[in-house]
Amino acid sequence: MSGDQKTLIKGNPSQYVKLNIGGCLHYTTIGTLCKQDTMLRAMFSGRLEVLTDSEGWILIDRCGTHFGTILNFLRDGSVALPETTKGIAELLAESKYYCIEELIEACEKVLAKKERESEPICRVPLITSQKEEQYLISTATKPVVKLLINRHNNKYSYTNTSDDNLLKNIELFDKLSLRFSGRVFFIKDVIGSSEICCWSFYGNGKKVAEVCCTSIVYATDKKHTKVEFPEARIFEETLNILLYENKNAPDQELMQATSLRGAVGGISSYTSDEEEERTGLARLRSNKQNNPT
């Protein structure tokens, strides 16, 4: 603009100066601007030239939205930061421009805290292809629990309790993923095989257990699909899979001791046989008798 000129500013600390920061007008003393070792001190202690207009306003080509906060920080040594992440990020940019180290550190500390607070506690990938599933399992650094839930695969009508049990399996998966997300990698599959509801457990990239929750029952006239909810078995296998947190495979005797029955061929699977239920209950009763409280 006509009349603008560069000049050196150096005066008494109590001398007031007029600042035009991107159209925002401020009025403060040279002493405030020179309080800390910043670019503002260099500008107002005579080391750097500043641009002034014909009315004596010192022009600084920066956004003036947060300059009042910067002045208050220079005056008091501390200041309330903006509430929003966007506001803090904008103040950080201005602090870096004016080289105000303490304010930079304060902004970065609050931004880092907000980032940690907004980070999801639990992430559950939804598998989109078999190739993606293989990649996720093979590269996982934690044991893996996969729930296959695919209701539309059913060829027959469901039994009365099947829909309720299907929802219970999904609800248990969600609860387990929240509880063990720091130790186990949970994934969900809705496009997988012909199974309708099946839990798979992986350690060190290999399947070590499976709990299939569906079976076929025969009525007088036709077949029906039954969806079960073996909650205790699913929870047990989830606990067993924690043995694979270390890279070394767990001791087989330990695996057998923590399972209702020994693993067969490295993979344990469950059915809905009443005999197996009785065996499990008998073992629990035996343990209780041997270890009275």
Short mmCIF file of N, CA and C in Angstrom, two decimals, residues 77-222:
data_model
loop_
_atom_site.label_atom_id
_atom_site.label_comp_id
_atom_site.label_asym_id
_atom_site.label_seq_id
_atom_site.Cartn_x
_atom_site.Cartn_y
_atom_site.Cartn_z
N GLY A 77 2.81 -15.73 31.12
CA GLY A 77 3.58 -16.97 31.12
C GLY A 77 2.72 -18.21 31.01
N SER A 78 1.43 -18.06 31.03
CA SER A 78 0.50 -19.17 30.84
C SER A 78 -0.81 -18.61 30.28
N VAL A 79 -1.59 -19.49 29.68
CA VAL A 79 -2.84 -19.04 29.07
C VAL A 79 -3.75 -20.23 28.85
N ALA A 80 -5.05 -20.01 28.89
CA ALA A 80 -6.01 -21.07 28.58
C ALA A 80 -6.00 -21.33 27.08
N LEU A 81 -5.80 -22.57 26.70
CA LEU A 81 -5.75 -22.93 25.29
C LEU A 81 -7.16 -23.08 24.73
N PRO A 82 -7.32 -22.97 23.42
CA PRO A 82 -8.64 -23.19 22.80
C PRO A 82 -9.19 -24.56 23.15
N GLU A 83 -10.51 -24.69 23.17
CA GLU A 83 -11.14 -25.95 23.54
C GLU A 83 -11.10 -26.98 22.43
N THR A 84 -11.13 -26.53 21.18
CA THR A 84 -11.20 -27.46 20.07
C THR A 84 -9.81 -27.84 19.58
N THR A 85 -9.73 -29.03 19.00
CA THR A 85 -8.45 -29.48 18.42
C THR A 85 -8.02 -28.55 17.29
N LYS A 86 -8.98 -28.11 16.51
CA LYS A 86 -8.67 -27.19 15.40
C LYS A 86 -8.06 -25.89 15.92
N GLY A 87 -8.65 -25.35 16.98
CA GLY A 87 -8.14 -24.11 17.55
C GLY A 87 -6.73 -24.26 18.09
N ILE A 88 -6.47 -25.37 18.77
CA ILE A 88 -5.13 -25.61 19.31
C ILE A 88 -4.12 -25.77 18.19
N ALA A 89 -4.51 -26.47 17.11
CA ALA A 89 -3.61 -26.65 15.97
C ALA A 89 -3.29 -25.30 15.32
N GLU A 90 -4.28 -24.43 15.22
CA GLU A 90 -4.05 -23.10 14.65
C GLU A 90 -3.12 -22.28 15.55
N LEU A 91 -3.34 -22.35 16.86
CA LEU A 91 -2.46 -21.63 17.79
C LEU A 91 -1.04 -22.17 17.74
N LEU A 92 -0.92 -23.49 17.56
CA LEU A 92 0.40 -24.10 17.44
C LEU A 92 1.14 -23.56 16.22
N ALA A 93 0.43 -23.42 15.11
CA ALA A 93 1.06 -22.89 13.88
C ALA A 93 1.56 -21.46 14.10
N GLU A 94 0.76 -20.64 14.79
CA GLU A 94 1.18 -19.26 15.05
C GLU A 94 2.34 -19.22 16.04
N SER A 95 2.31 -20.10 17.03
CA SER A 95 3.39 -20.15 18.02
C SER A 95 4.71 -20.53 17.36
N LYS A 96 4.64 -21.45 16.38
CA LYS A 96 5.85 -21.84 15.67
C LYS A 96 6.37 -20.68 14.82
N TYR A 97 5.46 -19.91 14.22
CA TYR A 97 5.89 -18.78 13.40
C TYR A 97 6.63 -17.75 14.26
N TYR A 98 6.10 -17.48 15.47
CA TYR A 98 6.71 -16.49 16.34
C TYR A 98 7.79 -17.09 17.25
N CYS A 99 8.05 -18.41 17.10
CA CYS A 99 9.13 -19.09 17.83
C CYS A 99 8.94 -19.00 19.36
N ILE A 100 7.71 -19.23 19.83
CA ILE A 100 7.42 -19.19 21.26
C ILE A 100 7.47 -20.62 21.78
N GLU A 101 8.62 -21.07 22.24
CA GLU A 101 8.88 -22.47 22.53
C GLU A 101 7.94 -23.03 23.61
N GLU A 102 7.74 -22.30 24.70
CA GLU A 102 6.90 -22.82 25.79
C GLU A 102 5.46 -23.02 25.34
N LEU A 103 4.96 -22.11 24.53
CA LEU A 103 3.59 -22.25 24.04
C LEU A 103 3.50 -23.39 23.02
N ILE A 104 4.54 -23.58 22.24
CA ILE A 104 4.59 -24.71 21.31
C ILE A 104 4.49 -26.02 22.07
N GLU A 105 5.27 -26.15 23.13
CA GLU A 105 5.26 -27.38 23.93
C GLU A 105 3.89 -27.62 24.57
N ALA A 106 3.27 -26.54 25.06
CA ALA A 106 1.95 -26.68 25.69
C ALA A 106 0.91 -27.15 24.68
N CYS A 107 0.93 -26.58 23.49
CA CYS A 107 -0.04 -26.97 22.45
C CYS A 107 0.19 -28.42 22.02
N GLU A 108 1.44 -28.79 21.80
CA GLU A 108 1.74 -30.16 21.36
C GLU A 108 1.35 -31.18 22.43
N LYS A 109 1.54 -30.85 23.69
CA LYS A 109 1.18 -31.76 24.78
C LYS A 109 -0.33 -32.00 24.81
N VAL A 110 -1.12 -30.93 24.67
CA VAL A 110 -2.57 -31.07 24.70
C VAL A 110 -3.07 -31.82 23.46
N LEU A 111 -2.48 -31.54 22.31
CA LEU A 111 -2.89 -32.24 21.09
C LEU A 111 -2.59 -33.74 21.19
N ALA A 112 -1.44 -34.09 21.76
CA ALA A 112 -1.10 -35.50 21.93
C ALA A 112 -2.08 -36.19 22.87
N LYS A 113 -2.48 -35.49 23.94
CA LYS A 113 -3.45 -36.06 24.87
C LYS A 113 -4.80 -36.27 24.20
N LYS A 114 -5.24 -35.29 23.42
CA LYS A 114 -6.52 -35.42 22.72
C LYS A 114 -6.48 -36.57 21.72
N GLU A 115 -5.34 -36.76 21.07
CA GLU A 115 -5.21 -37.86 20.11
C GLU A 115 -5.31 -39.21 20.80
N ARG A 116 -4.69 -39.32 21.98
CA ARG A 116 -4.78 -40.58 22.74
C ARG A 116 -6.21 -40.84 23.20
N GLU A 117 -6.90 -39.80 23.62
CA GLU A 117 -8.27 -39.96 24.11
C GLU A 117 -9.23 -40.34 22.99
N SER A 118 -8.95 -39.85 21.78
CA SER A 118 -9.86 -40.13 20.66
C SER A 118 -9.52 -41.44 19.94
N GLU A 119 -8.39 -42.05 20.30
CA GLU A 119 -8.00 -43.31 19.67
C GLU A 119 -8.95 -44.42 20.11
N PRO A 120 -9.55 -45.14 19.17
CA PRO A 120 -10.48 -46.21 19.56
C PRO A 120 -9.80 -47.26 20.43
N ILE A 121 -10.51 -47.71 21.46
CA ILE A 121 -9.98 -48.74 22.35
C ILE A 121 -9.93 -50.08 21.62
N CYS A 122 -10.89 -50.31 20.77
CA CYS A 122 -11.02 -51.62 20.12
C CYS A 122 -11.33 -51.44 18.64
N ARG A 123 -10.57 -52.11 17.80
CA ARG A 123 -10.83 -52.12 16.35
C ARG A 123 -11.09 -53.56 15.93
N VAL A 124 -12.20 -53.78 15.24
CA VAL A 124 -12.54 -55.12 14.76
C VAL A 124 -12.71 -55.05 13.24
N PRO A 125 -11.72 -55.54 12.49
CA PRO A 125 -11.84 -55.53 11.02
C PRO A 125 -12.98 -56.42 10.54
N LEU A 126 -13.67 -56.00 9.52
CA LEU A 126 -14.69 -56.80 8.85
C LEU A 126 -14.08 -57.34 7.57
N ILE A 127 -13.92 -58.64 7.50
CA ILE A 127 -13.21 -59.28 6.39
C ILE A 127 -13.98 -59.07 5.08
N THR A 128 -13.26 -58.71 4.04
CA THR A 128 -13.89 -58.49 2.74
C THR A 128 -13.51 -59.55 1.70
N SER A 129 -12.51 -60.37 2.02
CA SER A 129 -12.11 -61.43 1.09
C SER A 129 -11.31 -62.48 1.84
N GLN A 130 -11.22 -63.68 1.27
CA GLN A 130 -10.45 -64.75 1.90
C GLN A 130 -8.97 -64.39 1.93
N LYS A 131 -8.51 -63.71 0.90
CA LYS A 131 -7.11 -63.30 0.86
C LYS A 131 -6.80 -62.33 2.00
N GLU A 132 -7.72 -61.41 2.24
CA GLU A 132 -7.53 -60.47 3.34
C GLU A 132 -7.51 -61.20 4.68
N GLU A 133 -8.39 -62.19 4.83
CA GLU A 133 -8.44 -62.97 6.08
C GLU A 133 -7.11 -63.67 6.32
N GLN A 134 -6.57 -64.31 5.31
CA GLN A 134 -5.29 -65.02 5.45
C GLN A 134 -4.18 -64.06 5.82
N TYR A 135 -4.20 -62.88 5.20
CA TYR A 135 -3.16 -61.89 5.49
C TYR A 135 -3.25 -61.40 6.93
N LEU A 136 -4.47 -61.09 7.39
CA LEU A 136 -4.64 -60.58 8.75
C LEU A 136 -4.19 -61.60 9.78
N ILE A 137 -4.54 -62.87 9.56
CA ILE A 137 -4.19 -63.91 10.53
C ILE A 137 -2.70 -64.18 10.53
N SER A 138 -2.09 -64.23 9.34
CA SER A 138 -0.67 -64.56 9.24
C SER A 138 0.23 -63.44 9.76
N THR A 139 -0.23 -62.20 9.70
CA THR A 139 0.61 -61.07 10.13
C THR A 139 0.26 -60.56 11.52
N ALA A 140 -0.76 -61.16 12.14
CA ALA A 140 -1.18 -60.68 13.47
C ALA A 140 -0.09 -60.95 14.50
N THR A 141 0.14 -59.99 15.36
CA THR A 141 1.12 -60.14 16.43
C THR A 141 0.47 -60.65 17.71
N LYS A 142 -0.84 -60.87 17.67
CA LYS A 142 -1.59 -61.37 18.82
C LYS A 142 -2.32 -62.64 18.39
N PRO A 143 -2.80 -63.43 19.35
CA PRO A 143 -3.72 -64.51 19.00
C PRO A 143 -4.96 -63.93 18.32
N VAL A 144 -5.62 -64.74 17.52
CA VAL A 144 -6.75 -64.25 16.71
C VAL A 144 -8.02 -65.04 17.05
N VAL A 145 -9.12 -64.32 17.19
CA VAL A 145 -10.45 -64.92 17.32
C VAL A 145 -11.30 -64.39 16.18
N LYS A 146 -11.85 -65.33 15.41
CA LYS A 146 -12.70 -64.94 14.27
C LYS A 146 -14.11 -65.47 14.48
N LEU A 147 -15.08 -64.60 14.26
CA LEU A 147 -16.49 -65.01 14.29
C LEU A 147 -17.04 -64.95 12.87
N LEU A 148 -17.45 -66.11 12.38
CA LEU A 148 -18.15 -66.16 11.09
C LEU A 148 -19.64 -66.11 11.38
N ILE A 149 -20.30 -65.11 10.86
CA ILE A 149 -21.73 -64.95 11.08
C ILE A 149 -22.37 -64.68 9.72
N ASN A 150 -23.16 -65.62 9.24
CA ASN A 150 -23.62 -65.55 7.85
C ASN A 150 -25.02 -66.18 7.74
N ARG A 151 -26.00 -65.52 8.26
CA ARG A 151 -27.33 -66.08 8.41
C ARG A 151 -27.98 -66.46 7.08
N HIS A 152 -27.68 -65.75 6.02
CA HIS A 152 -28.38 -65.99 4.75
C HIS A 152 -27.96 -67.29 4.08
N ASN A 153 -26.93 -67.99 4.62
CA ASN A 153 -26.50 -69.26 4.03
C ASN A 153 -27.48 -70.40 4.32
N ASN A 154 -28.43 -70.18 5.21
CA ASN A 154 -29.29 -71.27 5.65
C ASN A 154 -30.17 -71.83 4.53
N LYS A 155 -30.20 -73.16 4.43
CA LYS A 155 -31.06 -73.83 3.44
C LYS A 155 -32.43 -74.16 4.02
N TYR A 156 -32.49 -74.27 5.34
CA TYR A 156 -33.72 -74.72 5.98
C TYR A 156 -34.21 -73.64 6.94
N SER A 157 -35.40 -73.82 7.44
CA SER A 157 -35.94 -72.86 8.40
C SER A 157 -35.22 -73.02 9.73
N TYR A 158 -35.20 -71.95 10.51
CA TYR A 158 -34.54 -71.98 11.80
C TYR A 158 -35.48 -72.48 12.89
N THR A 159 -34.90 -73.06 13.92
CA THR A 159 -35.70 -73.43 15.09
C THR A 159 -36.10 -72.16 15.84
N ASN A 160 -37.00 -72.32 16.80
CA ASN A 160 -37.57 -71.15 17.48
C ASN A 160 -36.53 -70.31 18.20
N THR A 161 -35.53 -70.95 18.78
CA THR A 161 -34.53 -70.21 19.58
C THR A 161 -33.31 -69.78 18.78
N SER A 162 -33.26 -70.14 17.50
CA SER A 162 -32.02 -69.91 16.73
C SER A 162 -31.70 -68.44 16.55
N ASP A 163 -32.70 -67.64 16.22
CA ASP A 163 -32.42 -66.21 16.02
C ASP A 163 -31.91 -65.56 17.29
N ASP A 164 -32.51 -65.92 18.41
CA ASP A 164 -32.06 -65.37 19.69
C ASP A 164 -30.62 -65.80 19.99
N ASN A 165 -30.29 -67.06 19.72
CA ASN A 165 -28.93 -67.54 19.96
C ASN A 165 -27.92 -66.90 19.01
N LEU A 166 -28.34 -66.63 17.79
CA LEU A 166 -27.46 -65.95 16.84
C LEU A 166 -27.07 -64.57 17.38
N LEU A 167 -28.05 -63.86 17.89
CA LEU A 167 -27.78 -62.54 18.46
C LEU A 167 -26.90 -62.63 19.70
N LYS A 168 -27.09 -63.68 20.50
CA LYS A 168 -26.27 -63.86 21.69
C LYS A 168 -24.81 -64.11 21.32
N ASN A 169 -24.57 -64.85 20.25
CA ASN A 169 -23.19 -65.07 19.79
C ASN A 169 -22.55 -63.76 19.38
N ILE A 170 -23.29 -62.93 18.67
CA ILE A 170 -22.76 -61.64 18.24
C ILE A 170 -22.49 -60.75 19.44
N GLU A 171 -23.40 -60.75 20.41
CA GLU A 171 -23.23 -59.94 21.61
C GLU A 171 -22.01 -60.40 22.41
N LEU A 172 -21.81 -61.70 22.52
CA LEU A 172 -20.64 -62.21 23.25
C LEU A 172 -19.35 -61.82 22.53
N PHE A 173 -19.35 -61.89 21.21
CA PHE A 173 -18.18 -61.48 20.44
C PHE A 173 -17.83 -60.02 20.73
N ASP A 174 -18.84 -59.16 20.75
CA ASP A 174 -18.59 -57.75 21.02
C ASP A 174 -18.03 -57.54 22.42
N LYS A 175 -18.56 -58.26 23.40
CA LYS A 175 -18.09 -58.11 24.78
C LYS A 175 -16.66 -58.62 24.93
N LEU A 176 -16.36 -59.76 24.30
CA LEU A 176 -15.00 -60.30 24.39
C LEU A 176 -13.99 -59.40 23.69
N SER A 177 -14.39 -58.82 22.56
CA SER A 177 -13.47 -57.94 21.83
C SER A 177 -13.14 -56.70 22.64
N LEU A 178 -14.09 -56.21 23.41
CA LEU A 178 -13.81 -55.05 24.27
C LEU A 178 -12.94 -55.46 25.46
N ARG A 179 -13.20 -56.62 26.00
CA ARG A 179 -12.48 -57.05 27.20
C ARG A 179 -11.03 -57.43 26.91
N PHE A 180 -10.80 -58.10 25.77
CA PHE A 180 -9.47 -58.64 25.50
C PHE A 180 -8.80 -57.97 24.29
N SER A 181 -9.27 -56.80 23.89
CA SER A 181 -8.72 -56.17 22.68
C SER A 181 -7.23 -55.89 22.77
N GLY A 182 -6.72 -55.68 23.99
CA GLY A 182 -5.30 -55.42 24.14
C GLY A 182 -4.44 -56.66 24.00
N ARG A 183 -5.05 -57.84 24.08
CA ARG A 183 -4.28 -59.09 24.07
C ARG A 183 -4.64 -60.01 22.91
N VAL A 184 -5.83 -59.84 22.36
CA VAL A 184 -6.31 -60.72 21.29
C VAL A 184 -6.80 -59.86 20.12
N PHE A 185 -6.54 -60.34 18.92
CA PHE A 185 -6.98 -59.65 17.70
C PHE A 185 -8.29 -60.30 17.24
N PHE A 186 -9.37 -59.53 17.25
CA PHE A 186 -10.69 -60.03 16.88
C PHE A 186 -11.04 -59.58 15.46
N ILE A 187 -11.56 -60.51 14.66
CA ILE A 187 -12.02 -60.19 13.32
C ILE A 187 -13.39 -60.81 13.09
N LYS A 188 -14.17 -60.21 12.21
CA LYS A 188 -15.52 -60.70 11.94
C LYS A 188 -15.65 -60.98 10.44
N ASP A 189 -16.31 -62.09 10.13
CA ASP A 189 -16.47 -62.54 8.74
C ASP A 189 -17.96 -62.71 8.46
N VAL A 190 -18.45 -62.01 7.43
CA VAL A 190 -19.87 -62.14 7.05
C VAL A 190 -20.02 -62.65 5.61
N ILE A 191 -18.91 -63.05 4.99
CA ILE A 191 -18.99 -63.51 3.60
C ILE A 191 -18.31 -64.87 3.43
N GLY A 192 -18.04 -65.55 4.54
CA GLY A 192 -17.22 -66.75 4.50
C GLY A 192 -17.91 -67.97 3.94
N SER A 193 -17.61 -69.13 4.53
CA SER A 193 -18.04 -70.42 4.00
C SER A 193 -19.54 -70.62 4.19
N SER A 194 -19.96 -71.88 4.01
CA SER A 194 -21.38 -72.20 4.13
C SER A 194 -21.84 -72.26 5.59
N GLU A 195 -20.91 -72.13 6.54
CA GLU A 195 -21.31 -72.11 7.94
C GLU A 195 -22.14 -70.86 8.24
N ILE A 196 -22.99 -70.98 9.24
CA ILE A 196 -23.85 -69.87 9.61
C ILE A 196 -23.29 -69.11 10.81
N CYS A 197 -22.81 -69.84 11.80
CA CYS A 197 -22.23 -69.22 12.99
C CYS A 197 -21.12 -70.12 13.49
N CYS A 198 -19.89 -69.61 13.42
CA CYS A 198 -18.75 -70.45 13.79
C CYS A 198 -17.63 -69.57 14.35
N TRP A 199 -17.07 -69.99 15.46
CA TRP A 199 -15.93 -69.31 16.08
C TRP A 199 -14.65 -70.07 15.73
N SER A 200 -13.62 -69.34 15.35
CA SER A 200 -12.31 -69.94 15.06
C SER A 200 -11.25 -69.23 15.88
N PHE A 201 -10.27 -70.01 16.37
CA PHE A 201 -9.25 -69.48 17.26
C PHE A 201 -7.87 -69.82 16.68
N TYR A 202 -7.02 -68.81 16.55
CA TYR A 202 -5.73 -68.97 15.89
C TYR A 202 -4.60 -68.54 16.83
N GLY A 203 -3.54 -69.34 16.83
CA GLY A 203 -2.33 -68.99 17.56
C GLY A 203 -1.12 -69.13 16.66
N ASN A 204 -0.31 -68.10 16.64
CA ASN A 204 0.89 -68.09 15.77
C ASN A 204 0.53 -68.38 14.31
N GLY A 205 -0.60 -67.85 13.86
CA GLY A 205 -1.00 -67.97 12.46
C GLY A 205 -1.68 -69.28 12.10
N LYS A 206 -1.89 -70.20 13.07
CA LYS A 206 -2.51 -71.50 12.78
C LYS A 206 -3.79 -71.66 13.60
N LYS A 207 -4.79 -72.32 12.99
CA LYS A 207 -6.03 -72.58 13.71
C LYS A 207 -5.77 -73.65 14.76
N VAL A 208 -6.17 -73.36 16.00
CA VAL A 208 -5.96 -74.30 17.09
C VAL A 208 -7.26 -74.78 17.71
N ALA A 209 -8.37 -74.12 17.41
CA ALA A 209 -9.65 -74.54 17.97
C ALA A 209 -10.78 -73.95 17.14
N GLU A 210 -11.93 -74.59 17.25
CA GLU A 210 -13.11 -74.14 16.53
C GLU A 210 -14.36 -74.50 17.33
N VAL A 211 -15.31 -73.61 17.37
CA VAL A 211 -16.60 -73.87 18.01
C VAL A 211 -17.68 -73.56 16.99
N CYS A 212 -18.28 -74.62 16.44
CA CYS A 212 -19.36 -74.45 15.47
C CYS A 212 -20.68 -74.40 16.23
N CYS A 213 -21.47 -73.39 15.96
CA CYS A 213 -22.69 -73.17 16.73
C CYS A 213 -23.96 -73.59 15.99
N THR A 214 -23.83 -74.33 14.89
CA THR A 214 -25.02 -74.72 14.14
C THR A 214 -25.08 -76.24 13.98
N SER A 215 -26.28 -76.73 13.87
CA SER A 215 -26.51 -78.14 13.62
C SER A 215 -27.86 -78.30 12.93
N ILE A 216 -28.10 -79.50 12.37
CA ILE A 216 -29.35 -79.80 11.70
C ILE A 216 -30.20 -80.70 12.61
N VAL A 217 -31.44 -80.33 12.79
CA VAL A 217 -32.38 -81.16 13.56
C VAL A 217 -33.50 -81.60 12.63
N TYR A 218 -34.07 -82.75 12.90
CA TYR A 218 -35.07 -83.33 12.01
C TYR A 218 -36.45 -83.30 12.67
N ALA A 219 -37.35 -82.64 12.00
CA ALA A 219 -38.74 -82.64 12.44
C ALA A 219 -39.49 -83.74 11.69
N THR A 220 -40.76 -83.84 11.92
CA THR A 220 -41.54 -84.91 11.28
C THR A 220 -41.63 -84.73 9.78
N ASP A 221 -41.60 -83.49 9.32
CA ASP A 221 -41.81 -83.25 7.90
C ASP A 221 -40.60 -82.69 7.17
N LYS A 222 -39.70 -82.02 7.89
CA LYS A 222 -38.56 -81.40 7.20
C LYS A 222 -37.42 -81.14 8.18
#
